[in-house]
XYZ file of C-alpha atoms in Angstrom:
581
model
C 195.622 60.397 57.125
C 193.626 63.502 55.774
C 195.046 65.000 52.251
C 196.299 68.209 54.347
C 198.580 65.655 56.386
C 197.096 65.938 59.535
C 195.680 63.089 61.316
C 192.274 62.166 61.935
C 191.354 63.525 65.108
C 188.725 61.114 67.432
C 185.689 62.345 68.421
C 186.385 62.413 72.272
C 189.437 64.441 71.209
C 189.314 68.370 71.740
C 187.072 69.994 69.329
C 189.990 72.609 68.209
C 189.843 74.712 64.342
C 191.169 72.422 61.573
C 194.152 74.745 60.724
C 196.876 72.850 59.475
C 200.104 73.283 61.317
C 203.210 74.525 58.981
C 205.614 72.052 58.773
C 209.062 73.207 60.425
C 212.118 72.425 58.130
C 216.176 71.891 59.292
C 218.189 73.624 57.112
C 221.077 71.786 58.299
C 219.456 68.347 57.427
C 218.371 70.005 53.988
C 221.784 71.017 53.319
C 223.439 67.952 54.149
C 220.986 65.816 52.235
C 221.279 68.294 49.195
C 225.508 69.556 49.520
C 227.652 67.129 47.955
C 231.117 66.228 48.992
C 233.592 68.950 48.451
C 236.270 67.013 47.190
C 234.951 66.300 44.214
C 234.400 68.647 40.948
C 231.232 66.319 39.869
C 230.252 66.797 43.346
C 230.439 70.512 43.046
C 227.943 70.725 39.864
C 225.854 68.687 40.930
C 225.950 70.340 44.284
C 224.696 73.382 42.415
C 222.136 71.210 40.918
C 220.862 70.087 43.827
C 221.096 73.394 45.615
C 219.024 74.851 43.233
C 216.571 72.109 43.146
C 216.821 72.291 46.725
C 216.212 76.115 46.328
C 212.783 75.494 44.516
C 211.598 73.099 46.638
C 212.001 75.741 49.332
C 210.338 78.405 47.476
C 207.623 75.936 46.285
C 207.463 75.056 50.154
C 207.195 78.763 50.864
C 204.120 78.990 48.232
C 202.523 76.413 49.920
C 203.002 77.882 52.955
C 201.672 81.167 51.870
C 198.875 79.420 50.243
C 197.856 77.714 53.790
C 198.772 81.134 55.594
C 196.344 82.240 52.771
C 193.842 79.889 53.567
C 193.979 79.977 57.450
C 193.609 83.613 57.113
C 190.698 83.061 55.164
C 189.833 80.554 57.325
C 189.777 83.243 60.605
C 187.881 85.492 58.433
C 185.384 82.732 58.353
C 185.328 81.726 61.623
C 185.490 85.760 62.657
C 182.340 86.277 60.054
C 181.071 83.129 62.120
C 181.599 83.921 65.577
C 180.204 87.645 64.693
C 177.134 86.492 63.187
C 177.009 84.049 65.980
C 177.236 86.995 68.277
C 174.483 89.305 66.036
C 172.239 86.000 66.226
C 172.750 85.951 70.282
C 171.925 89.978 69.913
C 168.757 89.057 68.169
C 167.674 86.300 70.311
C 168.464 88.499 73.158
C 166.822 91.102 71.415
C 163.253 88.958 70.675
C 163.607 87.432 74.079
C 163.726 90.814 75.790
C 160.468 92.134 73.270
C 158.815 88.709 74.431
C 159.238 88.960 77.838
C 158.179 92.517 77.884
C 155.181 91.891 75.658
C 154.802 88.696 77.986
C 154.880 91.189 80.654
C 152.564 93.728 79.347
C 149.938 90.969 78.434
C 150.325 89.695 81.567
C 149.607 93.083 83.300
C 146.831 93.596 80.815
C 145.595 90.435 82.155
C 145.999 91.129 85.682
C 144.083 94.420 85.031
C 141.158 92.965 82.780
C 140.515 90.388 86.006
C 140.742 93.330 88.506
C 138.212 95.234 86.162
C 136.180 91.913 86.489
C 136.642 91.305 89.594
C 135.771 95.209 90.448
C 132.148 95.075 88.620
C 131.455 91.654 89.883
C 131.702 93.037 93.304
C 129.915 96.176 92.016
C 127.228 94.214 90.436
C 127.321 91.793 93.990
C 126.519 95.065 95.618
C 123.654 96.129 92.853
C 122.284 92.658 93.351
C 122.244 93.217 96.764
C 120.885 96.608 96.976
C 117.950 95.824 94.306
C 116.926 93.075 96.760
C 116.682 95.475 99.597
C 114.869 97.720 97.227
C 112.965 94.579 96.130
C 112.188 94.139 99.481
C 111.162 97.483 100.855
C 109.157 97.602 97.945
C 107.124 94.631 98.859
C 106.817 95.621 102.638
C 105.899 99.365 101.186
C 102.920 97.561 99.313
C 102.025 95.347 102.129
C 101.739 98.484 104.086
C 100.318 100.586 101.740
C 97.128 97.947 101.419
C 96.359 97.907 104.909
C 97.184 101.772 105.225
C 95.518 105.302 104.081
C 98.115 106.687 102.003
C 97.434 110.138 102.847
C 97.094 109.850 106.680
C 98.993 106.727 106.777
C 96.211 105.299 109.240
C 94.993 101.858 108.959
C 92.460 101.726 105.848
C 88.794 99.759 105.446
C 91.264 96.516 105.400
C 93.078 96.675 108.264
C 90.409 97.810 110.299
C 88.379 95.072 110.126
C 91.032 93.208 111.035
C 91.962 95.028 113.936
C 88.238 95.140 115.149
C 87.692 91.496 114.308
C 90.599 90.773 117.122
C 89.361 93.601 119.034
C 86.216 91.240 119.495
C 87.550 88.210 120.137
C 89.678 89.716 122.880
C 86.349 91.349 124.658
C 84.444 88.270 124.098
C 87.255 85.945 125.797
C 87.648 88.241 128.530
C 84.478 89.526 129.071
C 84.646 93.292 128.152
C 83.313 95.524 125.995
C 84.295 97.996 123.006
C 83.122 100.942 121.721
C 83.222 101.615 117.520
C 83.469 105.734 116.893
C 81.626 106.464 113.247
C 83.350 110.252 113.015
C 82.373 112.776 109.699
C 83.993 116.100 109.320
C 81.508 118.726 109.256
C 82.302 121.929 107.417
C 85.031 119.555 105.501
C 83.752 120.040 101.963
C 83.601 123.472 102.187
C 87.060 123.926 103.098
C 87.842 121.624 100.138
C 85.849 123.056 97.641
C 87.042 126.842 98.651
C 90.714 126.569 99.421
C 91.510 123.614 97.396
C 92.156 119.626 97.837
C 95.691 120.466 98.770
C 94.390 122.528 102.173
C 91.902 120.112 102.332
C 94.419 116.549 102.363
C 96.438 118.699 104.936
C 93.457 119.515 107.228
C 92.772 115.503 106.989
C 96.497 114.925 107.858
C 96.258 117.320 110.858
C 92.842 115.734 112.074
C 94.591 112.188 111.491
C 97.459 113.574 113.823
C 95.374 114.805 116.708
C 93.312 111.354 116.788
C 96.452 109.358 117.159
C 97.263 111.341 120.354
C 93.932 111.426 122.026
C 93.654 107.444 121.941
C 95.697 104.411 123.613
C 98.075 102.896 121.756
C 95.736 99.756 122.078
C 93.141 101.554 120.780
C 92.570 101.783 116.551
C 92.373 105.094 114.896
C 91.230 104.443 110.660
C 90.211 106.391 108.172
C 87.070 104.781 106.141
C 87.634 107.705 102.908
C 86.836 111.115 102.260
C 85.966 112.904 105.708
C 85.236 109.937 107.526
C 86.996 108.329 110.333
C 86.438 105.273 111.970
C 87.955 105.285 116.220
C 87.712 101.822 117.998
C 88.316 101.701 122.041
C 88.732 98.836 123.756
C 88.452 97.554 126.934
C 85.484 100.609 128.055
C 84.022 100.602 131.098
C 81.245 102.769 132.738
C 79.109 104.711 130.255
C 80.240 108.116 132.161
C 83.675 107.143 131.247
C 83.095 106.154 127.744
C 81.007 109.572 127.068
C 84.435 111.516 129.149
C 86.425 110.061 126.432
C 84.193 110.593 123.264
C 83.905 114.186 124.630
C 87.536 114.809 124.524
C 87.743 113.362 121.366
C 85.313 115.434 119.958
C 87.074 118.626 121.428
C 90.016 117.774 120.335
C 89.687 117.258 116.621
C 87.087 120.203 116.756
C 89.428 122.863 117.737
C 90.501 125.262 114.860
C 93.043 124.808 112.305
C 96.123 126.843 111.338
C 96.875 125.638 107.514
C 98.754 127.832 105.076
C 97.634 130.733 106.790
C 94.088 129.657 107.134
C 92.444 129.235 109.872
C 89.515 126.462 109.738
C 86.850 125.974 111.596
C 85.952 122.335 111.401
C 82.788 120.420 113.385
C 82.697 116.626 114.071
C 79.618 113.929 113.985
C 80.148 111.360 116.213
C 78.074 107.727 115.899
C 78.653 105.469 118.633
C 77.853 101.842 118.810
C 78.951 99.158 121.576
C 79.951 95.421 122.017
C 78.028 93.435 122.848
C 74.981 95.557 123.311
C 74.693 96.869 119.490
C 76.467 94.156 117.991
C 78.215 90.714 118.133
C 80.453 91.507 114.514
C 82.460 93.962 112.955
C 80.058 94.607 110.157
C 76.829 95.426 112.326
C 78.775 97.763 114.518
C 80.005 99.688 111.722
C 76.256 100.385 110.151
C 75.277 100.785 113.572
C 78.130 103.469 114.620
C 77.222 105.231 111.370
C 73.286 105.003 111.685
C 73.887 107.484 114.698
C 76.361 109.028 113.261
C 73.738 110.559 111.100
C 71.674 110.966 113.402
C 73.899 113.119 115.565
C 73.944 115.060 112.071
C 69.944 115.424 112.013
C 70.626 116.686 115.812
C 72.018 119.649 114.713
C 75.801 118.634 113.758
C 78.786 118.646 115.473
C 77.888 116.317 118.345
C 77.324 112.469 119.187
C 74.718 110.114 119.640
C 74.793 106.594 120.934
C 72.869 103.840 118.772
C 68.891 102.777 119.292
C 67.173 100.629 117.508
C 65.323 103.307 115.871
C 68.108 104.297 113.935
C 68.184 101.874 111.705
C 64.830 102.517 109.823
C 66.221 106.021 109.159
C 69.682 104.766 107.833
C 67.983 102.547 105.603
C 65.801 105.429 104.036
C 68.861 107.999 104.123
C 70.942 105.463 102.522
C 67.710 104.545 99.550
C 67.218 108.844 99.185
C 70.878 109.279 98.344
C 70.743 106.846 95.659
C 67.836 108.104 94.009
C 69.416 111.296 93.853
C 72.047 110.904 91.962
C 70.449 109.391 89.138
C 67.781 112.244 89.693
C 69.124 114.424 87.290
C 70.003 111.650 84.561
C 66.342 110.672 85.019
C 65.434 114.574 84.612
C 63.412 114.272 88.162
C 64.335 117.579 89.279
C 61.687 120.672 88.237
C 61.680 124.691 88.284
C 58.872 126.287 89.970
C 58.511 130.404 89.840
C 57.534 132.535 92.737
C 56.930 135.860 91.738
C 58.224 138.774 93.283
C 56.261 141.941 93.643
C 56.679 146.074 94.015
C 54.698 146.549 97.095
C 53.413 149.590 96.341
C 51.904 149.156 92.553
C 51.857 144.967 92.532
C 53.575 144.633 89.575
C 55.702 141.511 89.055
C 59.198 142.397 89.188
C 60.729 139.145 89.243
C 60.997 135.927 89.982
C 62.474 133.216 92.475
C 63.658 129.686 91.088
C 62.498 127.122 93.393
C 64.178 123.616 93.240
C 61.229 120.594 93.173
C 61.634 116.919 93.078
C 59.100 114.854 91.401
C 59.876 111.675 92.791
C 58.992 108.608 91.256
C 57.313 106.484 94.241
C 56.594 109.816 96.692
C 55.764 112.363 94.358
C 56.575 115.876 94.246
C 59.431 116.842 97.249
C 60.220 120.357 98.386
C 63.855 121.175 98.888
C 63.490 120.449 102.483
C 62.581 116.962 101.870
C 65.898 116.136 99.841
C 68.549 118.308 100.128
C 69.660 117.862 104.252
C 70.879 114.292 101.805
C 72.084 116.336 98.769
C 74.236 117.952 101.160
C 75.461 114.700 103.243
C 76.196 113.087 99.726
C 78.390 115.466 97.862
C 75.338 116.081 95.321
C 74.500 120.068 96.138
C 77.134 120.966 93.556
C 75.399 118.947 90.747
C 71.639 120.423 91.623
C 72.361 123.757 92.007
C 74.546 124.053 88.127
C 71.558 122.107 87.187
C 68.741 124.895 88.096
C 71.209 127.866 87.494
C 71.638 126.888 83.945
C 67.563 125.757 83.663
C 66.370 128.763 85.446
C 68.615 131.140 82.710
C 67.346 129.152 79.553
C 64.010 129.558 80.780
C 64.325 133.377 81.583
C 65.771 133.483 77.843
C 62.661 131.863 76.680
C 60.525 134.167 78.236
C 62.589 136.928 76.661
C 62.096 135.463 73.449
C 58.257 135.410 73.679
C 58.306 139.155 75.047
C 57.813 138.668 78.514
C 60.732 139.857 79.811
C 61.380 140.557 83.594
C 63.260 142.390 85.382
C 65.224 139.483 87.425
C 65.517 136.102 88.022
C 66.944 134.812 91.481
C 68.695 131.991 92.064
C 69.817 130.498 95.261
C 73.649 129.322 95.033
C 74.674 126.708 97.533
C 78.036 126.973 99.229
C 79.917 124.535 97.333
C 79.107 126.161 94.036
C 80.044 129.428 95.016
C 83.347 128.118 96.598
C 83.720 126.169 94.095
C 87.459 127.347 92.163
C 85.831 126.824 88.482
C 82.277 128.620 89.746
C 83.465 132.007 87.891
C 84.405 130.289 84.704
C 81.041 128.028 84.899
C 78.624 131.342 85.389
C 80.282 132.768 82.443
C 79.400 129.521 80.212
C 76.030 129.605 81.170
C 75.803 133.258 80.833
C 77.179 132.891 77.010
C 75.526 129.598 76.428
C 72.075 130.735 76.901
C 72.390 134.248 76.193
C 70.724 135.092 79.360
C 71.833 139.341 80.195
C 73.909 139.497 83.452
C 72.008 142.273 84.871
C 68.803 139.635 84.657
C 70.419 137.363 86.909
C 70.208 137.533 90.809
C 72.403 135.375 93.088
C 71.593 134.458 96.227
C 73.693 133.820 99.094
C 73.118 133.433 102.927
C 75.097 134.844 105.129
C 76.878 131.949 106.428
C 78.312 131.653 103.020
C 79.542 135.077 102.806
C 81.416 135.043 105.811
C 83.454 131.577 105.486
C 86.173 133.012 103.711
C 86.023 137.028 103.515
C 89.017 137.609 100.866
C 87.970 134.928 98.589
C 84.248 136.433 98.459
C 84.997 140.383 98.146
C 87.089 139.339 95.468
C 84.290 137.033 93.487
C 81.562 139.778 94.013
C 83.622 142.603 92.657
C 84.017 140.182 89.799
C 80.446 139.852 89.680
C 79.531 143.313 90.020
C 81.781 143.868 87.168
C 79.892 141.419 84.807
C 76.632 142.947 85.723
C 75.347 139.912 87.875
C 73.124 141.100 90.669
C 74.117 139.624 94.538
C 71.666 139.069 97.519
C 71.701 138.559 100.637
C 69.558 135.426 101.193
C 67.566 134.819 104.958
C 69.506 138.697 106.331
C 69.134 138.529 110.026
C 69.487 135.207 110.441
C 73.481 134.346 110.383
C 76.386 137.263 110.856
C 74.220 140.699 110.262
C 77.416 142.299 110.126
C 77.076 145.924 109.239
C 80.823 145.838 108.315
C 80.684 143.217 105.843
C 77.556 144.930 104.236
C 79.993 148.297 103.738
C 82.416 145.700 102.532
C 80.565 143.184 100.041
C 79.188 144.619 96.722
C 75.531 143.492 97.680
C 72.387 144.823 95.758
C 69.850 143.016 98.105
C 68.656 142.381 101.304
C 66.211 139.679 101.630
C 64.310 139.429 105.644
C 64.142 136.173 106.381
C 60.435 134.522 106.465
C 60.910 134.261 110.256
C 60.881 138.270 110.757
C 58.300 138.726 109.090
C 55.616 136.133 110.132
C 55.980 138.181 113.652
C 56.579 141.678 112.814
C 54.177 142.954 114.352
C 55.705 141.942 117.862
C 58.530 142.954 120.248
C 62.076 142.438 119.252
C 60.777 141.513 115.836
C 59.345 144.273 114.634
C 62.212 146.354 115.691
C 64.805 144.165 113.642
C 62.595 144.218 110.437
C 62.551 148.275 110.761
C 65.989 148.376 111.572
C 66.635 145.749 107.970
C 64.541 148.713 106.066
C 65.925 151.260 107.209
C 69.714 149.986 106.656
C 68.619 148.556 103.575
C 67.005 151.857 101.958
C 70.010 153.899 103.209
C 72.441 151.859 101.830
C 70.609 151.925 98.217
C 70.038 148.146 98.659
C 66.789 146.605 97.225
C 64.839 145.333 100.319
C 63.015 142.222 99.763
C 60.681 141.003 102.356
C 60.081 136.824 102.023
C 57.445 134.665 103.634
C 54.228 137.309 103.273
C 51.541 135.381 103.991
C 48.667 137.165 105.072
C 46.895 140.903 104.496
C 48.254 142.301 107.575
C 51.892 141.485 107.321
C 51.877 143.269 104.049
C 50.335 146.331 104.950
C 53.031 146.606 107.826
C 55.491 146.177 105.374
C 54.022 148.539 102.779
C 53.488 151.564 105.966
C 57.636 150.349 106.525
C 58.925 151.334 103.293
C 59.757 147.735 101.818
C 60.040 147.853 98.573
C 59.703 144.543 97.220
C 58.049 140.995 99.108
C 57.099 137.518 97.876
C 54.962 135.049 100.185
C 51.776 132.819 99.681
C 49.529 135.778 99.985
C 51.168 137.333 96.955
C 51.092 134.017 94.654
C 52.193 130.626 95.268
C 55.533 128.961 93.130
C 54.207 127.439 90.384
C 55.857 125.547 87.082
C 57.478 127.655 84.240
C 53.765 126.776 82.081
C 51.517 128.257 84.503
C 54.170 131.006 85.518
C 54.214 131.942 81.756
C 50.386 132.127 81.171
C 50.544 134.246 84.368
C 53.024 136.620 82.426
C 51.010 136.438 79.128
C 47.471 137.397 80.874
C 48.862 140.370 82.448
C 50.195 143.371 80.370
C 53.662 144.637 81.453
C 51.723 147.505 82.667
C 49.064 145.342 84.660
C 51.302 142.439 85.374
C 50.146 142.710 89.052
C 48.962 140.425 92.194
C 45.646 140.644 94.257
C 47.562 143.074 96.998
C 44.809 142.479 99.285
């Protein structure tokens, strides 16, 4: 038994509060026990007694009572307070499972979006990987091709042609046939790339490229060696007739003009042919062969083809041994000025002078311009020579100035690729400052053939040069366009007759055209300057003629700038004259 009365409850019993039960009373039992017998006065006192004990004990039960009510109340309270706070705890849980599960929820998605952002640039950087290695790729098969390939033309290169030709052989030697090698150079080509610029001059290549794909077989090779030069190999040839057919429509084909950038170019082609077995058994002696005539079909008179001979090869060898020497030529100062002077016909005094280009070479001695510069030409060196004797010929002029033996003019031939040349301007001015040298002193010469390759381009460099003073002549007139039109048109002060006209003026057609050069020449105000006079009677037909001016043999050899400058010292300026006989 507990204090509070109630029994102890077992543990398998029902877990119910621990509020103590108030304990129901019987009045009548109370009374009974407490009322005595009414018959009796003692009875009735201490029935009073008893009541009233009976009476306290009830109101002492009724405290108790209200003390328990008290406490049970309290109790509730509790068990209220409990079951609240039990309920504000189950809010809270509720509460921090809910923020839980949604922050579970958010990191979660978080997650699910950090893998999808990994996943996305893994497959991004799958595709990069990819797409490098197809770059990687096309890269290397771009530099596989671009080593056996011209990368302007995009035909085969030196590489790739050999071995294309080496198979070429092996196929005509197991079956029994033969093969022809094409050695091809552009003539004219440098021109057109000096003048117009490399850009017109890489698309004139590209075009010429072009048409020599479509006039071969696709078995056939088409390569370009460098530069001009283009290398065509047929296979499989059979009569000669046939092979020369073929090389003739080649040759028309790539020689028929060109429309680039509004230009139109006239180009020529050398063809050098050599054959299998005949000229060679290997790719290397066909190719010296093929060019060997190649430059002979160039000695020829350009812009045809010639078939190998034995010959050939002596010449190649020397060509090939000339060319070096002259480039180093001017390092090894090799080159030297000689003067011819010119003369008024009519008093003999010197008026001028002509530079002369000479070679002193070390193992044949001294070579005229004939002997060297056909090669010059062929080996890109004419630009070189010619700045080389412009600028000696005006220091030397300058000199004379300075020692008082000043003449009128000094001419100077200009090649075509100096005067097409885009910086040709800006290098005449340098040398014009540089040595001091007066414009008016100096006399360019140009043939006509140079005049006339590009019209626009050359009225607009000899206004410029009439403008500085520089003097401009026509070089070997009669010979090339003698075009009446372009002499209205060019500023030209004058007209040199070509050596030719004059050694048979005194004949037929030629003595008409030399009258008729006068004539023009006089009317026009041009000086007239006859070249080549070598003997009495050609200048006394001159002279009776009304030329003006003439140099020749008969008049005074060229000599060097020493013995030119005692001539000018022994003769006053007065008496600075030739034996006119």
């Amino acid at each position: 038994m507990r204090k509070d009365g109630s029994k102890h409850r077992d543990s398998g019993a029902d877990q119910t509060p621990l509020i103590p039960e108030p304990q129901k009373m019987d009045p009548a039992s109370d009374v009974a026990q407490a009322s005595p017998s009414p018959s009796s006065p003692a009875l009735s006192q201490g029935s009073d007694l008893a009541s009233r004990e009976v009476s306290a004990e009830a109101r002492e039960s009724a405290v108790k009572m209200r003390e328990r009510t008290a406490d049970m109340r309290e109790f509730a309270a509790k068990v209220r307070e409990a079951e609240a706070s039990s309920r504000e705890s189950a809010s809270s849980a509720r509460e921090k499972i809910n923020a839980d599960k949604e922050d579970l929820q958010n990191a979660l998605e978080e997650h699910v979006t950090r893998l999808r952002d990994v996943n996305k640039r893994l497959v991004i950087a799958n595709v990069n990987a990819q797409i490098l290695t197809d770059q990687l790729q096309q890269a290397k098969t771009q530099m596989a091709h671009l080593a056996h390939h011209d990368y302007l033309t995009n035909l085969p290169n030196r590489i790739q042609l050999e071995d294309n030709l080496t198979q070429a052989i092996k196929f005509a030697k197991r079956h029994g046939t033969k093969l022809a090698l094409l050695f091809m150079d552009l003539d004219r080509f440098k021109v057109v790339n000096d003048s117009l610029g490399h850009d017109i001059g890489d698309q004139l290549l590209q075009a010429v490229a072009q048409r020599l794909r479509t006039s071969v077989r696709d078995s056939d090779t088409v390569s370009r060696q460098g530069g001009d030069e283009f290398i065509v190999v047929l296979t499989d040839v059979g009569r000669l007739d046939e092979l020369v057919t073929s090389v003739k429509k080649i040759h028309h084909i790539v020689t028929e003009p060109y429309v680039i950038a509004q230009h139109v170019l006239h180009i020529g082609a050398s063809i050098g042919i050599s054959l299998y077995p005949d000229d060679g058994a290997d790719d290397e002696t066909l190719l010296r062969h093929a060019d060997a005539a190649m430059y002979a079909a160039k000695e020829g008179g350009r812009d045809n083809y010639a078939f190998f001979e034995n010959a050939m090869n002596e010449r190649a060898v020397a060509r090939r041994q000339m060319e070096a020497s002259l480039r180093e030529a001017i390092a090894r100062n090799e080159f030297v000025l000689h003067y011819q002077a010119q003369h008024d016909l009519k008093t003999g005094i010197i008026t001028g002078a002509e530079a002369l280009i000479r070679w002193r070479h070390p193992v044949d001695g001294l070579l005229y311009p004939a002997g060297f510069l056909p090669f010059a030409q062929e080996c890109g060196a004419m630009l070189p020579i010619g700045r080389w004797v412009l600028r000696n010929a005006c220091e030397q002029t300058r000199r004379w100035e300075d020692e008082g033996l000043t003449i009128d003019v000094i001419a100077v031939n200009l090649s075509a690729p100096e005067f097409e040349s885009n910086d040709f301007l800006q290098y005449l001015l340098t040398v014009l400052h540089e040595t001091g040298m007066a414009p008016h002193r100096l006399e360019l010469e140009l043939t006509e053939s140079v005049l006339m390759r590009d019209c626009e381009a050359t009225v607009q460099k000899l206004n410029t040069l009439r403008s500085l003073g520089v003097r401009v002549a026509v070089d070997d007139f009669g010979t090339g366009y003698s075009s009446l039109s372009y002499l209205k048109r060019f500023s030209i002060d004058t007209l040199k007759i070509d050596r030719s006209f004059v050694s048979d003026a005194r004949s037929g057609i030629d003595e008409i055209l030399v009258d008729a050069v006068i004539t023009i020449g006089n009317r026009m105000q041009h000086q007239v300057i006859a070249e080549g006079i070598e003997t009495a009677e050609q200048l006394e037909y001159l002279r009776a003629h009304q030329c003006t001016t003439g140099q020749g043999f008969h008049l005074g050899e060229p000599v060097n700038a020493d013995d030119f400058t005692r001539m000018l010292k022994t003769h006053s300026q007065d008496q600075r004259r030739a034996p006119l006989i």
